[in-house]
N, CA, C and O atoms as a GROMACS GRO file, in nm:
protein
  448
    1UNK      N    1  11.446 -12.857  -9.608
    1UNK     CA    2  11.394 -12.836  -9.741
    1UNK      C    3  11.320 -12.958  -9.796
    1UNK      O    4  11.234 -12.949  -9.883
    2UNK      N    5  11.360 -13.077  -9.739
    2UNK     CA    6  11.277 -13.200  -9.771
    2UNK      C    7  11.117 -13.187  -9.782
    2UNK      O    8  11.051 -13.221  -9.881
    3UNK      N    9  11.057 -13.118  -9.634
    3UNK     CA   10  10.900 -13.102  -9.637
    3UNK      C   11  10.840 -13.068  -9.731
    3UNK      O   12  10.754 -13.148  -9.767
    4UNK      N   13  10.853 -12.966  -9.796
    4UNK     CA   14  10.776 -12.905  -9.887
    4UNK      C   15  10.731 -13.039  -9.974
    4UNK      O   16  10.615 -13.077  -9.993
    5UNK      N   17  10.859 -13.103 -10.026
    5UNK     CA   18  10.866 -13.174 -10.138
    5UNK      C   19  10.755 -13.343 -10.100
    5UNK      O   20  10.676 -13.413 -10.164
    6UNK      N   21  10.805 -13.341  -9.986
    6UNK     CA   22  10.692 -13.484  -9.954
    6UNK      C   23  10.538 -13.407  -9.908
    6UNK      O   24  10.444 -13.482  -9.884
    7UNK      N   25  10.521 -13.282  -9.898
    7UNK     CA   26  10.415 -13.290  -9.847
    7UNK      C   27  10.322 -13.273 -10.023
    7UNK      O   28  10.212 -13.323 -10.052
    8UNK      N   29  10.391 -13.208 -10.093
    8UNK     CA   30  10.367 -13.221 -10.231
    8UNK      C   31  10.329 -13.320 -10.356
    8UNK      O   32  10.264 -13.306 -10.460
    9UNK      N   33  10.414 -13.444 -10.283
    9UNK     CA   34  10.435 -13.587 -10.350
    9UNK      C   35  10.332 -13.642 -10.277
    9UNK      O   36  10.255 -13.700 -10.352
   10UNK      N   37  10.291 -13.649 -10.135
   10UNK     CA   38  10.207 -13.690 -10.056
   10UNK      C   39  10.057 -13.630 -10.106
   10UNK      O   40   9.948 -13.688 -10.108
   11UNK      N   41  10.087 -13.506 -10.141
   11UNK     CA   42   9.898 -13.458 -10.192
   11UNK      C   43   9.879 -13.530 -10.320
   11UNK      O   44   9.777 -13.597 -10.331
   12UNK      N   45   9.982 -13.523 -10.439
   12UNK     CA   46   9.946 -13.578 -10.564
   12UNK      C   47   9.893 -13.710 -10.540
   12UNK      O   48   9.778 -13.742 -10.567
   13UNK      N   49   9.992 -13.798 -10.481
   13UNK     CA   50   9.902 -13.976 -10.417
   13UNK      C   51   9.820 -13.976 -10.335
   13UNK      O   52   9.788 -14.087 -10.294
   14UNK      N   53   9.751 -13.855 -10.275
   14UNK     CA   54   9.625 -13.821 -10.215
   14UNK      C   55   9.512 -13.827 -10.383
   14UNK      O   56   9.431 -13.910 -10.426
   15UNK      N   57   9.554 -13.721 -10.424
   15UNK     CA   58   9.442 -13.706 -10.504
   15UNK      C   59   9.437 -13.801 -10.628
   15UNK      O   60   9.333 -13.811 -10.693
   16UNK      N   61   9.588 -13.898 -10.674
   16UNK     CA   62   9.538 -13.988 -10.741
   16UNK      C   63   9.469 -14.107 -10.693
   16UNK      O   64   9.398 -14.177 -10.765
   17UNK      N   65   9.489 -14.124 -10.584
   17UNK     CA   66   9.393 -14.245 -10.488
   17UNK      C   67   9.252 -14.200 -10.524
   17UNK      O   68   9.172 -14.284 -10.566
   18UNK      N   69   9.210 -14.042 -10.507
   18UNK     CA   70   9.064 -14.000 -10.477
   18UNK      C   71   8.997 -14.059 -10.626
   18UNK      O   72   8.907 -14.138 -10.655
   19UNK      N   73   9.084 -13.984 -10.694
   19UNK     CA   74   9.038 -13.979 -10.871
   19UNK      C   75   9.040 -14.142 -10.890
   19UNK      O   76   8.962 -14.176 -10.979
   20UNK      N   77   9.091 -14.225 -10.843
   20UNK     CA   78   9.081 -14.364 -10.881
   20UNK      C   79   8.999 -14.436 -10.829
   20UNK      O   80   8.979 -14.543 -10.886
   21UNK      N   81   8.908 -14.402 -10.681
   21UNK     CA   82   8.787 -14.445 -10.606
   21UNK      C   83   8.704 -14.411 -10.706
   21UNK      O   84   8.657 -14.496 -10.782
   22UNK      N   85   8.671 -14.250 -10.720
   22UNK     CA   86   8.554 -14.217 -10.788
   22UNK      C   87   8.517 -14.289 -10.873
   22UNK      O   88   8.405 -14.341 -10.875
   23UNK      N   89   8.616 -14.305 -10.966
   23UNK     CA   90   8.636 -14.416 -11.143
   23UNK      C   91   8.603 -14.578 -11.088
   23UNK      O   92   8.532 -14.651 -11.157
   24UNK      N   93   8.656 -14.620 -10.972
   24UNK     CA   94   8.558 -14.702 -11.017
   24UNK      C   95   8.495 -14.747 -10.908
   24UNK      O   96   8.510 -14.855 -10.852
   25UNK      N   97   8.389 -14.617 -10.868
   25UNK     CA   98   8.282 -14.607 -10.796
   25UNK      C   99   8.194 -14.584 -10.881
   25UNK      O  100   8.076 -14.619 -10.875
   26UNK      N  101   8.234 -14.535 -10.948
   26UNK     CA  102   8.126 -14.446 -11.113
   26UNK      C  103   8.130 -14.598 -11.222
   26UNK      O  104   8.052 -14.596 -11.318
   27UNK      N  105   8.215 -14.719 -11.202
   27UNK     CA  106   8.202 -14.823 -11.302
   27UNK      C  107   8.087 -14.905 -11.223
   27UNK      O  108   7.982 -14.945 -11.274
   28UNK      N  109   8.123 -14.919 -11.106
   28UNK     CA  110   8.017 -15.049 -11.040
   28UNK      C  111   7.859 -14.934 -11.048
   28UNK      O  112   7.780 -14.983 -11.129
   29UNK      N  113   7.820 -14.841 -11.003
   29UNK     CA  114   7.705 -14.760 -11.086
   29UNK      C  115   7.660 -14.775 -11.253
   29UNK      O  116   7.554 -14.760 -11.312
   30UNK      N  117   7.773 -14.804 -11.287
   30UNK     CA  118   7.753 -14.807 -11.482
   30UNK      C  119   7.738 -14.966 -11.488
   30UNK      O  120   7.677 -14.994 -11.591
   31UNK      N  121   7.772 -15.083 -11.414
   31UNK     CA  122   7.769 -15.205 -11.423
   31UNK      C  123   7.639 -15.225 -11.349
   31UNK      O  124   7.550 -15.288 -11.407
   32UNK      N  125   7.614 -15.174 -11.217
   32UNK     CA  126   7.481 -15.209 -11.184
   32UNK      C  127   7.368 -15.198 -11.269
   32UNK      O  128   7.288 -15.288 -11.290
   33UNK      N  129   7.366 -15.050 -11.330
   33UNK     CA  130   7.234 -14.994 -11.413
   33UNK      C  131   7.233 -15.062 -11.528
   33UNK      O  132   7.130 -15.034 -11.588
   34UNK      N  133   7.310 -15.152 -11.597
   34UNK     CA  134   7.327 -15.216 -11.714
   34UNK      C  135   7.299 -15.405 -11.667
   34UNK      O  136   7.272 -15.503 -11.737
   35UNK      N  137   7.321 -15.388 -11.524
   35UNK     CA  138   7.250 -15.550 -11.455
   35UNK      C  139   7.141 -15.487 -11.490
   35UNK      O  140   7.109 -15.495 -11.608
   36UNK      N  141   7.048 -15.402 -11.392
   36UNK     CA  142   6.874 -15.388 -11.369
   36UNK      C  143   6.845 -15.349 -11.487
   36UNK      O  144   6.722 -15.354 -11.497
   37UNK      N  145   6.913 -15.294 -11.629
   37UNK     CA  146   6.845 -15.274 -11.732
   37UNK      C  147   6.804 -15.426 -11.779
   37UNK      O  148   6.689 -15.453 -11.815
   38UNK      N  149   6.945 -15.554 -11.774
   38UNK     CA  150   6.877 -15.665 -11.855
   38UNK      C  151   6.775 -15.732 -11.800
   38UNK      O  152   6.680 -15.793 -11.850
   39UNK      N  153   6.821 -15.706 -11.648
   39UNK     CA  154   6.692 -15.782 -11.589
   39UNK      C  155   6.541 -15.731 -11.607
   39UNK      O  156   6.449 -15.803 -11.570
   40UNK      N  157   6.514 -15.592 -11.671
   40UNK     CA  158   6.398 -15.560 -11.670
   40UNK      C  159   6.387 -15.616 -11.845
   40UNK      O  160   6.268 -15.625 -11.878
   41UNK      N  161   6.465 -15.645 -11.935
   41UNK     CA  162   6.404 -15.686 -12.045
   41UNK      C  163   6.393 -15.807 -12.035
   41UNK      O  164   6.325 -15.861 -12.122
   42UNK      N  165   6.428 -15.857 -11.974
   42UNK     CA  166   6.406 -16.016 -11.947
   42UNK      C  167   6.245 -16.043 -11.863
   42UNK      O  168   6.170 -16.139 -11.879
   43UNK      N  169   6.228 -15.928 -11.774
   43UNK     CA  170   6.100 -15.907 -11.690
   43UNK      C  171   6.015 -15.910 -11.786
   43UNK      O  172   5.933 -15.999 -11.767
   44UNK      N  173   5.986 -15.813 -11.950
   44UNK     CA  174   5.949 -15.782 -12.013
   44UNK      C  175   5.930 -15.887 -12.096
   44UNK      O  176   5.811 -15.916 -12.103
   45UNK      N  177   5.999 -15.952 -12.159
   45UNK     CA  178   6.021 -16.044 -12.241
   45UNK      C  179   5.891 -16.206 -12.164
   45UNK      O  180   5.792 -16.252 -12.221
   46UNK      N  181   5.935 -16.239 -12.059
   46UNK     CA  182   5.867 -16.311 -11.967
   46UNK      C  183   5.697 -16.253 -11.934
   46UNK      O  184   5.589 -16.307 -11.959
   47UNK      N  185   5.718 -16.172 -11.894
   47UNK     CA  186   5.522 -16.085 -11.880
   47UNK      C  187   5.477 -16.110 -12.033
   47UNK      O  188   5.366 -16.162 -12.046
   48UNK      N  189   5.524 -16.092 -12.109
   48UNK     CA  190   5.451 -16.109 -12.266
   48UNK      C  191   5.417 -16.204 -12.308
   48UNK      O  192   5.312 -16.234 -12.363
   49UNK      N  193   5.547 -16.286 -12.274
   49UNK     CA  194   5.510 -16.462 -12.287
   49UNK      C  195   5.382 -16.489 -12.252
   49UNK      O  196   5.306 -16.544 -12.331
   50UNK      N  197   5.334 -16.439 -12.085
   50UNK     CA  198   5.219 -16.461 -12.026
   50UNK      C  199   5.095 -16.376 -12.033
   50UNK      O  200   4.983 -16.414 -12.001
   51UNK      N  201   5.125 -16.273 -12.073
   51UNK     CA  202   5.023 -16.197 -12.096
   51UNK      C  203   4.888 -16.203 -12.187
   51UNK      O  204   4.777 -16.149 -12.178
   52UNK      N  205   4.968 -16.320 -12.308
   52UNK     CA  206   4.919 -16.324 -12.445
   52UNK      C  207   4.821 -16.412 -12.424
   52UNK      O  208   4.723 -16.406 -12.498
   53UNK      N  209   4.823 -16.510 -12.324
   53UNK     CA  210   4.763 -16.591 -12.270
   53UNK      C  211   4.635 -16.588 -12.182
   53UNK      O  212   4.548 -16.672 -12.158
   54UNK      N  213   4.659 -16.440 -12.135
   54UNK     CA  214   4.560 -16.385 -12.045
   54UNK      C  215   4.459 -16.330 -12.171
   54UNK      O  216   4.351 -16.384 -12.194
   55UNK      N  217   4.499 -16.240 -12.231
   55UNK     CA  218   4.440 -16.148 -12.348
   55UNK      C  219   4.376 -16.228 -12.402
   55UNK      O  220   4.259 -16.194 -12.419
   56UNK      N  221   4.409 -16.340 -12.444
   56UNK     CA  222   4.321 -16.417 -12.532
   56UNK      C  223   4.189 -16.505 -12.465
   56UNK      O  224   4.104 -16.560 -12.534
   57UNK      N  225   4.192 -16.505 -12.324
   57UNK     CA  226   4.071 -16.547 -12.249
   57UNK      C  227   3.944 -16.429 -12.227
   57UNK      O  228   3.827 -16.452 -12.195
   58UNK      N  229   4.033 -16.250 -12.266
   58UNK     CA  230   3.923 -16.159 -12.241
   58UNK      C  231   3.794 -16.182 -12.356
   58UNK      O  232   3.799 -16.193 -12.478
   59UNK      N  233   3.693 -16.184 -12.273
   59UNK     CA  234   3.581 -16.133 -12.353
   59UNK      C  235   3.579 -16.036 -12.460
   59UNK      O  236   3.658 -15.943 -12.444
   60UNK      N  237   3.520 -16.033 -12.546
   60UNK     CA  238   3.565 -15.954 -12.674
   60UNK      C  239   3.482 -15.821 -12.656
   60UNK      O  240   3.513 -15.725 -12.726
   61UNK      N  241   3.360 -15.809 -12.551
   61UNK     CA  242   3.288 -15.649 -12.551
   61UNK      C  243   3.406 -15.578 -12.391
   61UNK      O  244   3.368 -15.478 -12.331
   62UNK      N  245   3.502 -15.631 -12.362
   62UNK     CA  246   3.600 -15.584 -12.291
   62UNK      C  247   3.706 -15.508 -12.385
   62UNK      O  248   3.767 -15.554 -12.481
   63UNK      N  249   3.712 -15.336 -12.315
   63UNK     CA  250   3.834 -15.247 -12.410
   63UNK      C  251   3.956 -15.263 -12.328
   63UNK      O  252   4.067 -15.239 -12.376
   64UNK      N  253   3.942 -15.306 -12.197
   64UNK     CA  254   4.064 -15.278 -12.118
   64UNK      C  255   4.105 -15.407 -12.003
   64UNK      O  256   4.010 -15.479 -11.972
   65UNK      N  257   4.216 -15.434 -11.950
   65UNK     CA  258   4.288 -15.542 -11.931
   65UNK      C  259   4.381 -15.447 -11.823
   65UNK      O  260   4.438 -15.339 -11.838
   66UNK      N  261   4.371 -15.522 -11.729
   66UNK     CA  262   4.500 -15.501 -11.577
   66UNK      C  263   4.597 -15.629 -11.609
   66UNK      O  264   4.544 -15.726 -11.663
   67UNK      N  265   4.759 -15.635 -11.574
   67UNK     CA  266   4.759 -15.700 -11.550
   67UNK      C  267   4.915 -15.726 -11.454
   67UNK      O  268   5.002 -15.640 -11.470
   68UNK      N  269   4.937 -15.814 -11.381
   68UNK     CA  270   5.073 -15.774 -11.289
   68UNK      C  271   5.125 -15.930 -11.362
   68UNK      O  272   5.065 -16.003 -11.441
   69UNK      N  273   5.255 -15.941 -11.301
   69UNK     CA  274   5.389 -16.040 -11.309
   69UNK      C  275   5.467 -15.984 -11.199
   69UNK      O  276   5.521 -15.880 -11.162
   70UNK      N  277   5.443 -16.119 -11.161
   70UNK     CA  278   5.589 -16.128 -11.023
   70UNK      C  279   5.655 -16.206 -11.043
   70UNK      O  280   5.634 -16.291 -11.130
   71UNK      N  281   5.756 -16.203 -10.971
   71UNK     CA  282   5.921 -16.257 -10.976
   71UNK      C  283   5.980 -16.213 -10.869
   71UNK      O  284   5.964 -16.117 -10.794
   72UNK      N  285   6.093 -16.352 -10.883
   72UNK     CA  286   6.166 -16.283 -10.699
   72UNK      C  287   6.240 -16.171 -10.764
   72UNK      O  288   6.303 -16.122 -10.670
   73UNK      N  289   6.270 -16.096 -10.882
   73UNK     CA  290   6.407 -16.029 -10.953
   73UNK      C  291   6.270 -15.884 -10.921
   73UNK      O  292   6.304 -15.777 -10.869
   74UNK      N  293   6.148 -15.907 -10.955
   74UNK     CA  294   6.068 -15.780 -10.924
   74UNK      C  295   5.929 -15.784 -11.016
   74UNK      O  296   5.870 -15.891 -11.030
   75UNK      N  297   5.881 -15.662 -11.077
   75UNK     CA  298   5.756 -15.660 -11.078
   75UNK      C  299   5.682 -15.590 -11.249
   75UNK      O  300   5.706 -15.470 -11.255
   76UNK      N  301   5.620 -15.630 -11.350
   76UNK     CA  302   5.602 -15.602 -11.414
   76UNK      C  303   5.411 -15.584 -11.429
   76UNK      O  304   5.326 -15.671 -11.448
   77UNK      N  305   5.401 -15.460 -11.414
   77UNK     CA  306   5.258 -15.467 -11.411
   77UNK      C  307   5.201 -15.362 -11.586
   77UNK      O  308   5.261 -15.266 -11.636
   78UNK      N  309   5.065 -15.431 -11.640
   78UNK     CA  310   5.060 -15.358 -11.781
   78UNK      C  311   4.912 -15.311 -11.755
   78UNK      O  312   4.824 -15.373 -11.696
   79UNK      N  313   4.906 -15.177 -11.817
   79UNK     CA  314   4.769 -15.138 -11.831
   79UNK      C  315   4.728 -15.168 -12.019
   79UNK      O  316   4.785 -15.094 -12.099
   80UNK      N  317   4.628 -15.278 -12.075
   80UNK     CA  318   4.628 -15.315 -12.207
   80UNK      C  319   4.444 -15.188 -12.214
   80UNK      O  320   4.358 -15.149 -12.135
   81UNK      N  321   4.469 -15.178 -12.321
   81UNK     CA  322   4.397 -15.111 -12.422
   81UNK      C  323   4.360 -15.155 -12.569
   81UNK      O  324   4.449 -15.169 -12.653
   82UNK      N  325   4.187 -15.183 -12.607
   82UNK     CA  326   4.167 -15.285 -12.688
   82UNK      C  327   4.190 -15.217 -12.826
   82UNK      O  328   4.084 -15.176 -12.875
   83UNK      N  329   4.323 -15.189 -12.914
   83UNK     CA  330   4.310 -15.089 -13.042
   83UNK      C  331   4.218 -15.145 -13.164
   83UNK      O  332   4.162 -15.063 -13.237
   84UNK      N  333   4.203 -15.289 -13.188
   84UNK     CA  334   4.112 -15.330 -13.304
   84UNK      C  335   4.109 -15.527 -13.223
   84UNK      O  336   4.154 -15.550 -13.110
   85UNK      N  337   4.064 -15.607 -13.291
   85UNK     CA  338   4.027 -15.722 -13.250
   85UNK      C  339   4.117 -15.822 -13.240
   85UNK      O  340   4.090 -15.930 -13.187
   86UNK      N  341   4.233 -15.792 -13.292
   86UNK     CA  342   4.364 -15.868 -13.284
   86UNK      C  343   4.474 -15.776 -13.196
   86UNK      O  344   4.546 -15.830 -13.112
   87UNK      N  345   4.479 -15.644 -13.221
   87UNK     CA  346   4.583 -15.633 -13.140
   87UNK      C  347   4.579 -15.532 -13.028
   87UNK      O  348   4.524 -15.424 -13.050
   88UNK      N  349   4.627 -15.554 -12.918
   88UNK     CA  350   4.634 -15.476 -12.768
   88UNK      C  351   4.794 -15.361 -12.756
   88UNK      O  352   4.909 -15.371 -12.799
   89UNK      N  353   4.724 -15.264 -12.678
   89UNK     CA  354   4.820 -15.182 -12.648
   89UNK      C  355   4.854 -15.163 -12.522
   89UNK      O  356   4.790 -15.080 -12.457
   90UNK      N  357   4.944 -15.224 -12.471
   90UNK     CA  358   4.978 -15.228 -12.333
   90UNK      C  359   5.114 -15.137 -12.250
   90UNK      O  360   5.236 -15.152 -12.254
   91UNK      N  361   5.042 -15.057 -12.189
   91UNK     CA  362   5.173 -14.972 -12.103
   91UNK      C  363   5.224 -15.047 -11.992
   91UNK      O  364   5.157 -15.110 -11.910
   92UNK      N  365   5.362 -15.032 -11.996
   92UNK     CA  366   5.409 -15.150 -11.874
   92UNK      C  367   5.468 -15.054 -11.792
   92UNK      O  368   5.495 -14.952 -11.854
   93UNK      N  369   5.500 -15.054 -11.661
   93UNK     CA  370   5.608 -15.018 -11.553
   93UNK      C  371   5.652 -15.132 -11.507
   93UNK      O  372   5.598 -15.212 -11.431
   94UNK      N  373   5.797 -15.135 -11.579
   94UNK     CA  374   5.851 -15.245 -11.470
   94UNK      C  375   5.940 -15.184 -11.364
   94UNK      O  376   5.969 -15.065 -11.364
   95UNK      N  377   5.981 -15.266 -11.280
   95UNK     CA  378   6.027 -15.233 -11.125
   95UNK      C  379   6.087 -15.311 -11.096
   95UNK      O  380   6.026 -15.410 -11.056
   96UNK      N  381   6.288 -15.318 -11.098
   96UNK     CA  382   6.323 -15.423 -11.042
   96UNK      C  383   6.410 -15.390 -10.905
   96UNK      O  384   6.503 -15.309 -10.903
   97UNK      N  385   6.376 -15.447 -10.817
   97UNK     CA  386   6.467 -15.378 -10.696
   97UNK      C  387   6.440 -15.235 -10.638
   97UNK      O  388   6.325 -15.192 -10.627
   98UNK      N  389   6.539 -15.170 -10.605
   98UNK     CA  390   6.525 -15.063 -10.595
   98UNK      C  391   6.610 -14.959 -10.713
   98UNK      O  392   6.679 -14.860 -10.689
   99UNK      N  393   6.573 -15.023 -10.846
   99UNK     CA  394   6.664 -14.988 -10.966
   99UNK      C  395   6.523 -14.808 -11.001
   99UNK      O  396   6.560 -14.706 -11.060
  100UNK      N  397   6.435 -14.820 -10.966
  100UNK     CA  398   6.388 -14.750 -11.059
  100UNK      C  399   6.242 -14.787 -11.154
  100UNK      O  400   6.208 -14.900 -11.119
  101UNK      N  401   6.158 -14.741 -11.246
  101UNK     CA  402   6.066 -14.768 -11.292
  101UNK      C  403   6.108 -14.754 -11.384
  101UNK      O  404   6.191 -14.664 -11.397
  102UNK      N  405   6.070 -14.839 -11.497
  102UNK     CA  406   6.067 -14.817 -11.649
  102UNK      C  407   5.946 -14.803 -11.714
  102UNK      O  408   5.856 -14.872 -11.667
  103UNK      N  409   5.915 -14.728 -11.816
  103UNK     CA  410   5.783 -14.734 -11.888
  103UNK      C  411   5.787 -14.807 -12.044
  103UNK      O  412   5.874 -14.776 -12.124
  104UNK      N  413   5.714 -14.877 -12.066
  104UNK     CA  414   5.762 -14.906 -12.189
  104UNK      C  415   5.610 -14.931 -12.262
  104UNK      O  416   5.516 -14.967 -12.191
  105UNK      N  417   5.593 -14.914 -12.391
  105UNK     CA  418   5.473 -14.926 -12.453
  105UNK      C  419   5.478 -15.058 -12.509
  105UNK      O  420   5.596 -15.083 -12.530
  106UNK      N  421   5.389 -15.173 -12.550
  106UNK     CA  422   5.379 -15.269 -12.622
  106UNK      C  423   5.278 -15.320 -12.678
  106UNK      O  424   5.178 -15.336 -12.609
  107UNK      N  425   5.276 -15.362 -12.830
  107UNK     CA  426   5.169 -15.414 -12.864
  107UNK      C  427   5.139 -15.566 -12.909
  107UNK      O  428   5.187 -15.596 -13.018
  108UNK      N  429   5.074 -15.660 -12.848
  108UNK     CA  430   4.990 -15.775 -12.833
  108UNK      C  431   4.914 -15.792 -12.911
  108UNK      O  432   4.822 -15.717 -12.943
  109UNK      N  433   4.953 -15.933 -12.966
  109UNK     CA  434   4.855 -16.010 -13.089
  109UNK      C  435   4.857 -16.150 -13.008
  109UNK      O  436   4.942 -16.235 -13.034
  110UNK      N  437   4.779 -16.166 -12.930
  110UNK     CA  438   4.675 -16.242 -12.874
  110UNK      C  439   4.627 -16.349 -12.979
  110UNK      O  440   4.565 -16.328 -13.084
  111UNK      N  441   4.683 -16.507 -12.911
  111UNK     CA  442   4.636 -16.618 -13.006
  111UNK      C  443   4.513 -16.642 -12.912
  111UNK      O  444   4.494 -16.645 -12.790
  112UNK      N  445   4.416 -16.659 -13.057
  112UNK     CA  446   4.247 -16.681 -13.024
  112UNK      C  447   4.249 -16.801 -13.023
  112UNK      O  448   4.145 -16.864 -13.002
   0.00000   0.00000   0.00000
């Protein structure tokens, strides 16, 4: 009459082992995506720094602007768009790793 009872006690510490991988297989996923999120605002934060710098060397009968940022962490490239004479509208994809693409819109006031 013993079997029943260990093979019973034996499945429950089966399946609380399983349920306790998943949890925190599902934390290091929730900790990674919250690394590659800061690292892409930091990507972001850094491309702008430099960007403003670029923008302000364009020629002024120019509406549009390419522009990339590298880093060993990954890749921030912006498509700018000229909205009035001070300020730019730039779509970014950043890319860090193999995290994924982000899109993000931004607008640039370019020291003349």
């Amino acid at each position: 009459m013993v079997f029943p009872w260990v093979l019973m006690v034996t499945l429950v510490f089966i399946l609380l082992i399983s349920r306790g991988a998943a949890s925190y297989e599902n934390q290091q996923r929730l900790t990674q995506s919250h690394h590659f999120g800061i690292m892409k605002k930091h990507l972001l934060e850094r491309a702008r720094q430099h960007i403003d710098s670029e923008l302000a060397e364009v020629p002024q009968s120019e509406a549009g602007f390419s522009y990339t940022y590298h880093t060993a962490n990954g890749t921030a490239e912006a498509d700018c768009m000229k909205e009035s004479d001070l300020l730019w509208k730039c779509s970014w994809i950043l890319t860090v790793h193999d995290s994924g693409d982000k899109y993000v819109v931004t607008y640039q006031y370019p020291d003349k």
